[in-house]
mmCIF file of C-alpha atoms in Angstrom:
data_model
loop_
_atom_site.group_PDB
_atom_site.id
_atom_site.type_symbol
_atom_site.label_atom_id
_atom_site.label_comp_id
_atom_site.label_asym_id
_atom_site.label_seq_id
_atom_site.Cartn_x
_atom_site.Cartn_y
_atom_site.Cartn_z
ATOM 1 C CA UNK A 1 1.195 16.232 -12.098
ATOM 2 C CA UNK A 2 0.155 19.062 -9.485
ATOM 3 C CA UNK A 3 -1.839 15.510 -7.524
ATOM 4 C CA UNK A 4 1.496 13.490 -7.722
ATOM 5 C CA UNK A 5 2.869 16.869 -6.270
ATOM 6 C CA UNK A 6 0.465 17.280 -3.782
ATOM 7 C CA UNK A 7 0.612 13.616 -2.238
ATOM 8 C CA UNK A 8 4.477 13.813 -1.743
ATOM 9 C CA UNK A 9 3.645 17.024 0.252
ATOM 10 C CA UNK A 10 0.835 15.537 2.060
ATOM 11 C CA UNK A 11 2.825 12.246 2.796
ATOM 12 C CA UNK A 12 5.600 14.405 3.864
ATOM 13 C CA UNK A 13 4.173 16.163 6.355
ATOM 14 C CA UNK A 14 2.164 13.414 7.592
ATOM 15 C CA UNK A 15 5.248 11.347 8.157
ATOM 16 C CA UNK A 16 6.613 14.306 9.808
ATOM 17 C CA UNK A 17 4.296 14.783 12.150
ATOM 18 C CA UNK A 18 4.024 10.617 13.027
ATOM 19 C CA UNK A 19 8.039 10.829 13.822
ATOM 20 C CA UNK A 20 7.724 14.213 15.629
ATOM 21 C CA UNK A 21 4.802 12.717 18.331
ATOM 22 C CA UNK A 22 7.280 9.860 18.695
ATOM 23 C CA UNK A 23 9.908 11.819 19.636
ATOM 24 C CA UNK A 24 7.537 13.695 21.954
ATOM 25 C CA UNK A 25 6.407 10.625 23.475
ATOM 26 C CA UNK A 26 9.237 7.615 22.848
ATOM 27 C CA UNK A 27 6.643 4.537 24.196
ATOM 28 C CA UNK A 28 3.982 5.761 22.222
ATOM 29 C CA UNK A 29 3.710 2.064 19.829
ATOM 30 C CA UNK A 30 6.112 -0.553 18.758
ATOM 31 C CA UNK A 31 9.343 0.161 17.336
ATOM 32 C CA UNK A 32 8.777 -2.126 14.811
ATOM 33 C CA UNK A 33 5.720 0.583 13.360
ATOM 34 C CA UNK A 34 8.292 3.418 12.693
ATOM 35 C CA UNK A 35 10.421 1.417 10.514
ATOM 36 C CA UNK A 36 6.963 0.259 8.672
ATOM 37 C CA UNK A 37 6.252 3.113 8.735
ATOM 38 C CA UNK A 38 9.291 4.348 6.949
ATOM 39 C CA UNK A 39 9.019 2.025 4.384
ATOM 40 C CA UNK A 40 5.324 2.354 3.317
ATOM 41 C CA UNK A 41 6.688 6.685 2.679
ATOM 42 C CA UNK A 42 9.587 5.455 0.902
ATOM 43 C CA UNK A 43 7.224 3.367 -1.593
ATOM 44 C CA UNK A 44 4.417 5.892 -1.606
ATOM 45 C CA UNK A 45 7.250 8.702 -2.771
ATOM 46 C CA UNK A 46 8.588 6.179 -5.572
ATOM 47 C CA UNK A 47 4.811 5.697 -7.053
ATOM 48 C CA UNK A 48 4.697 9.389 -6.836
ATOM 49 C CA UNK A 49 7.589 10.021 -8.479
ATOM 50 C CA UNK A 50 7.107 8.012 -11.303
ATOM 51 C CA UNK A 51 3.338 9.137 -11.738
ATOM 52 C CA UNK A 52 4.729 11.393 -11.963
ATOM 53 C CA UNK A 53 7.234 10.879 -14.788
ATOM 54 C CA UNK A 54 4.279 9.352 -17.031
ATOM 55 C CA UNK A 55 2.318 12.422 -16.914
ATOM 56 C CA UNK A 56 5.683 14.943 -17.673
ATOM 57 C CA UNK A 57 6.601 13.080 -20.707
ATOM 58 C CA UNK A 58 4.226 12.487 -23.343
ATOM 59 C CA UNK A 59 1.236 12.018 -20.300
ATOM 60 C CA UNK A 60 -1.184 14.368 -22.303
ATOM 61 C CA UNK A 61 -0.641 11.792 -25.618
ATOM 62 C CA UNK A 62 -3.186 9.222 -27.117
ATOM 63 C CA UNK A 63 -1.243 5.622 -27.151
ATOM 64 C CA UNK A 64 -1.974 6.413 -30.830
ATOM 65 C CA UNK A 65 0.140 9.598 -31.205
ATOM 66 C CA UNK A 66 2.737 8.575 -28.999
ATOM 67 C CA UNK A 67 6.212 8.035 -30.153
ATOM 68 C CA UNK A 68 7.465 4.927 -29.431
ATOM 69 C CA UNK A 69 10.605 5.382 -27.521
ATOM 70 C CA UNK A 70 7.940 7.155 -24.865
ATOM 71 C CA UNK A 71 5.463 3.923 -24.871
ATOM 72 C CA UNK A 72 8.410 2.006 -24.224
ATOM 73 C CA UNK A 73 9.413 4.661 -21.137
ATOM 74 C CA UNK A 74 6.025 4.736 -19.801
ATOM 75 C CA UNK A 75 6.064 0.892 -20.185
ATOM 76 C CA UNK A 76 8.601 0.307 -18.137
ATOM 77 C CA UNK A 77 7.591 2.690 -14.973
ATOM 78 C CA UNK A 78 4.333 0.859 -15.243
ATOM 79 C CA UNK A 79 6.324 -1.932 -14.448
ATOM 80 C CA UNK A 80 7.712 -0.044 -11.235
ATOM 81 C CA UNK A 81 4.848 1.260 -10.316
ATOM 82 C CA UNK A 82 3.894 -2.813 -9.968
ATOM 83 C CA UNK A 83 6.646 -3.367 -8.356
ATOM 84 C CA UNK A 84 6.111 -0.447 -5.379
ATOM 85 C CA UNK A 85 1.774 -0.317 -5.349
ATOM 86 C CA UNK A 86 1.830 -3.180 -2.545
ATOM 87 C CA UNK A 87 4.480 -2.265 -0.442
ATOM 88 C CA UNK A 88 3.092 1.005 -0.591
ATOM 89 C CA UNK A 89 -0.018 -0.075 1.167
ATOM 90 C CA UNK A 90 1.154 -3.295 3.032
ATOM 91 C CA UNK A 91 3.852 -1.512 4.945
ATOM 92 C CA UNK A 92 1.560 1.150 6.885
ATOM 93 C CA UNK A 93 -0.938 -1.494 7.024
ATOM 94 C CA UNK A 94 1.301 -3.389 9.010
ATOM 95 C CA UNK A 95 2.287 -0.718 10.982
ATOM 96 C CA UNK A 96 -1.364 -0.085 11.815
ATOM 97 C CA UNK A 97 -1.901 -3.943 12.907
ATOM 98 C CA UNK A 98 0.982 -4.183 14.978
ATOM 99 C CA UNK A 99 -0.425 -0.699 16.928
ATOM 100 C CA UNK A 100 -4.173 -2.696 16.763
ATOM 101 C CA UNK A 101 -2.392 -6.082 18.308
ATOM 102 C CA UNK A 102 -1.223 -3.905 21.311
ATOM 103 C CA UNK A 103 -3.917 -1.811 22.336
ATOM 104 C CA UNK A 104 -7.222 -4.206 20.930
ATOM 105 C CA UNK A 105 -5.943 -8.032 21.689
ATOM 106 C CA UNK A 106 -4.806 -7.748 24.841
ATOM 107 C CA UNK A 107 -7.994 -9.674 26.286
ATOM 108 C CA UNK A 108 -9.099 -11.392 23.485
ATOM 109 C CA UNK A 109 -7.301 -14.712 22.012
ATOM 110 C CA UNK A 110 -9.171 -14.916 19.137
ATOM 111 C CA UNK A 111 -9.002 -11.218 17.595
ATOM 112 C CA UNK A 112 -4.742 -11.870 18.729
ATOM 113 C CA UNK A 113 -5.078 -14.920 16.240
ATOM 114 C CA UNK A 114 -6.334 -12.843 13.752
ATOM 115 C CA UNK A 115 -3.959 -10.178 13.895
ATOM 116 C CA UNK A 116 -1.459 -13.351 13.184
ATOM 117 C CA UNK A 117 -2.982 -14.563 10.481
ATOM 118 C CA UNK A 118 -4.219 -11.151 8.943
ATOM 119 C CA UNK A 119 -0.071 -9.960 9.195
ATOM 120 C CA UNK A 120 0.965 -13.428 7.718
ATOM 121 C CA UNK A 121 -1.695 -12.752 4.855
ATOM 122 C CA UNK A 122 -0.138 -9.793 4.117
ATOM 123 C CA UNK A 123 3.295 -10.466 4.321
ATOM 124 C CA UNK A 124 2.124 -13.661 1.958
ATOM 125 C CA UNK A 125 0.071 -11.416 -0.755
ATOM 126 C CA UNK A 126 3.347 -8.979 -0.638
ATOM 127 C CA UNK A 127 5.110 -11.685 -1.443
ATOM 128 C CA UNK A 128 3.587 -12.605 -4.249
ATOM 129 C CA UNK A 129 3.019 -8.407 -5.175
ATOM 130 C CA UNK A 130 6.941 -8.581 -5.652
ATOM 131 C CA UNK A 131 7.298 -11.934 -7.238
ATOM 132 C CA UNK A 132 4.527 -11.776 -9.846
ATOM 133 C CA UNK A 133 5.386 -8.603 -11.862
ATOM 134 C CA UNK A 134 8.794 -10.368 -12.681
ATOM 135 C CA UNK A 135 7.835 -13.868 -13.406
ATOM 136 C CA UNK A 136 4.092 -12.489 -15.406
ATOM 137 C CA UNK A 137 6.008 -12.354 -18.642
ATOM 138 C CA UNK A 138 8.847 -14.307 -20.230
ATOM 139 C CA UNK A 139 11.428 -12.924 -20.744
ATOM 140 C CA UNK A 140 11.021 -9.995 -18.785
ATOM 141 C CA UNK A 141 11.892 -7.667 -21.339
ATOM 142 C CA UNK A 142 8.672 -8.819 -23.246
ATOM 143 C CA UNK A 143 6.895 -6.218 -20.663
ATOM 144 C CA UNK A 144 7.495 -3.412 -23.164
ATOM 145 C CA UNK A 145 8.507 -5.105 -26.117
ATOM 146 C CA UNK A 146 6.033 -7.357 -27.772
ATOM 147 C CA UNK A 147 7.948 -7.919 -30.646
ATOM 148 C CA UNK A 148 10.472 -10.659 -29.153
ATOM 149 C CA UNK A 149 9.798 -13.776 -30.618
ATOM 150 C CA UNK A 150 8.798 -17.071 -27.984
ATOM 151 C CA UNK A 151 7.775 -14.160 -25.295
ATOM 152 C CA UNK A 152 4.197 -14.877 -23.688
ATOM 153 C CA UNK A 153 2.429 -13.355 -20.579
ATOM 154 C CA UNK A 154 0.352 -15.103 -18.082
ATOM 155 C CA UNK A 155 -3.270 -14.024 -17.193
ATOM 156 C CA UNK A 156 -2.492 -10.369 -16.101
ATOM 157 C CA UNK A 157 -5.972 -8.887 -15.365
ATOM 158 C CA UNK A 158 -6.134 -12.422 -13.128
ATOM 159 C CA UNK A 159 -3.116 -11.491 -11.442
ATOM 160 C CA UNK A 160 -4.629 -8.377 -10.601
ATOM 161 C CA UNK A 161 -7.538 -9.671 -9.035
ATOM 162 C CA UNK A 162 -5.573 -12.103 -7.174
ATOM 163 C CA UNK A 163 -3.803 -9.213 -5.362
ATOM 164 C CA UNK A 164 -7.008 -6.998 -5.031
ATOM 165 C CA UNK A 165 -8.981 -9.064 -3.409
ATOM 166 C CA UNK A 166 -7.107 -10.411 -0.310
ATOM 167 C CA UNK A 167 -5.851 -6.768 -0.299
ATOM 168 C CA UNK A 168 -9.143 -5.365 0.145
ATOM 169 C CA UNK A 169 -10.520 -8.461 2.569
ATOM 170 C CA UNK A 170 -7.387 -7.648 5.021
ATOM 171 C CA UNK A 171 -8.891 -3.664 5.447
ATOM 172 C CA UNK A 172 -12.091 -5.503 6.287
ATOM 173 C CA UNK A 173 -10.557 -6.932 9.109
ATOM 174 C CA UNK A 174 -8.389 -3.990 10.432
ATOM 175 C CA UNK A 175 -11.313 -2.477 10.359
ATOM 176 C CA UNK A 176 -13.285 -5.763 12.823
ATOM 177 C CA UNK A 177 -10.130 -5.287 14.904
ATOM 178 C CA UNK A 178 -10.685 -1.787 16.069
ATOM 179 C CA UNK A 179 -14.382 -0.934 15.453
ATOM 180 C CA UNK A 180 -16.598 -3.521 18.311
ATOM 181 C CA UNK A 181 -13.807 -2.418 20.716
ATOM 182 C CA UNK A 182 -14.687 1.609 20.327
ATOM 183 C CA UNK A 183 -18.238 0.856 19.989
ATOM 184 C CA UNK A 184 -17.730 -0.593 23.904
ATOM 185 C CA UNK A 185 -15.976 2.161 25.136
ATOM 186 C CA UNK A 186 -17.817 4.453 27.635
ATOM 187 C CA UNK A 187 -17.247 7.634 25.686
ATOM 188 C CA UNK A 188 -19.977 10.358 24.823
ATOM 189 C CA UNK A 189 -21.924 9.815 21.710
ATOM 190 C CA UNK A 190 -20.194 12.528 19.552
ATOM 191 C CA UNK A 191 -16.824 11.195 20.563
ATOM 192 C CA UNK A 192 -17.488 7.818 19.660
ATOM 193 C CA UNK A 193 -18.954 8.683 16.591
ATOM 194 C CA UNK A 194 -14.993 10.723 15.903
ATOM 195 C CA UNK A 195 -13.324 7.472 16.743
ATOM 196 C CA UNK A 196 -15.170 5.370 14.758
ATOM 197 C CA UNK A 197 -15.258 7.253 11.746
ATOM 198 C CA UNK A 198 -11.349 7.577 11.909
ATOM 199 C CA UNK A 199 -10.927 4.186 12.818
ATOM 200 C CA UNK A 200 -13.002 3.357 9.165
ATOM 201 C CA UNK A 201 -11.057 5.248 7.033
ATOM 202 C CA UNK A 202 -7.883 4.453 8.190
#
């Protein structure tokens, strides 16, 4: 509980200070970034919150031990939690690549083609984030309760995977974007060093 508790403070005061520089400097990025912005906290705080709501009741139980009416609970904000984990990520991501398209593409064609079709990718694989939690099991309720009879699940686990993967490939390129253009820069060796390193983690 204390990390959920700890994110929603970092988060907040991260998102505080991203809106406060933009009020200090207006230009500073796309308007189109603040309201990604915006979203991705607005995700992040409902995964928190329901983390959060896991670990409060019955978190500290075996699946064993556990009464049933909390399984059921926890079942269903795992389902949430499904439901917010990509636009959690997706949203700042795209708020990153849209900052990325205007300072790093600017003279290059091909890295502005992949900015397209790295932001189409994502806004494809959130898509799908959304679409496949609801449609994974029929009928829906069969999420919690496995005792309905006729309810099946598709491949989960490859579901999973599906959404992993392309998740973690489109980092890999935010990270191309940004990286061969700082390595280029005429910038002492200790500074560059700073930029890339913050560039690679995000």
């Amino acid at each position: 509980m204390q990390t959920c508790i700890a994110f929603i403070v970092f988060e907040s005061l991260a998102m505080m200070a991203y809106f406060t520089s933009r009020w200090i400097s207006p230009s500073s990025g796309p308007k189109a970034s603040a309201y990604m912005m915006g979203l991705g906290y607005m995700s992040c705080m409902g995964l928190c919150v329901q983390s959060y709501r896991i670990c409060k009741v019955g978190g500290h139980e075996h699946i064993e031990t556990m009464p049933l009416w909390i399984l059921t609970a926890h079942l269903k904000k795992n389902k949430v939690i499904e439901w917010l984990y990509l636009p959690s990520v997706t949203f700042p991501k795209l708020a990153i690549l849209l900052v990325y398209t205007r300072v790093f593409t600017q003279n290059s064609r091909f890295l502005r083609y992949l900015a397209y079709g790295t932001g189409t990718s994502m806004v494809l694989l959130l898509t799908f984030g959304v679409w496949a939690p609801y449609m994974i099991c029929q009928p829906f309720a069969y999420n919690w309760d496995k005792t309905i009879e006729g309810g099946e699940c598709g491949d989960i686990l490859m579901a999973y995977r599906w959404i992993s993967f392309p998740n973690i490939l489109t980092d890999l390129v935010l990270m191309s974007m940004c990286l061969p253009a700082v390595w280029t820069m005429r910038l002492k060796p200790a500074l560059r060093i700073s930029l890339l390193i913050t560039f690679a983690i995000g």
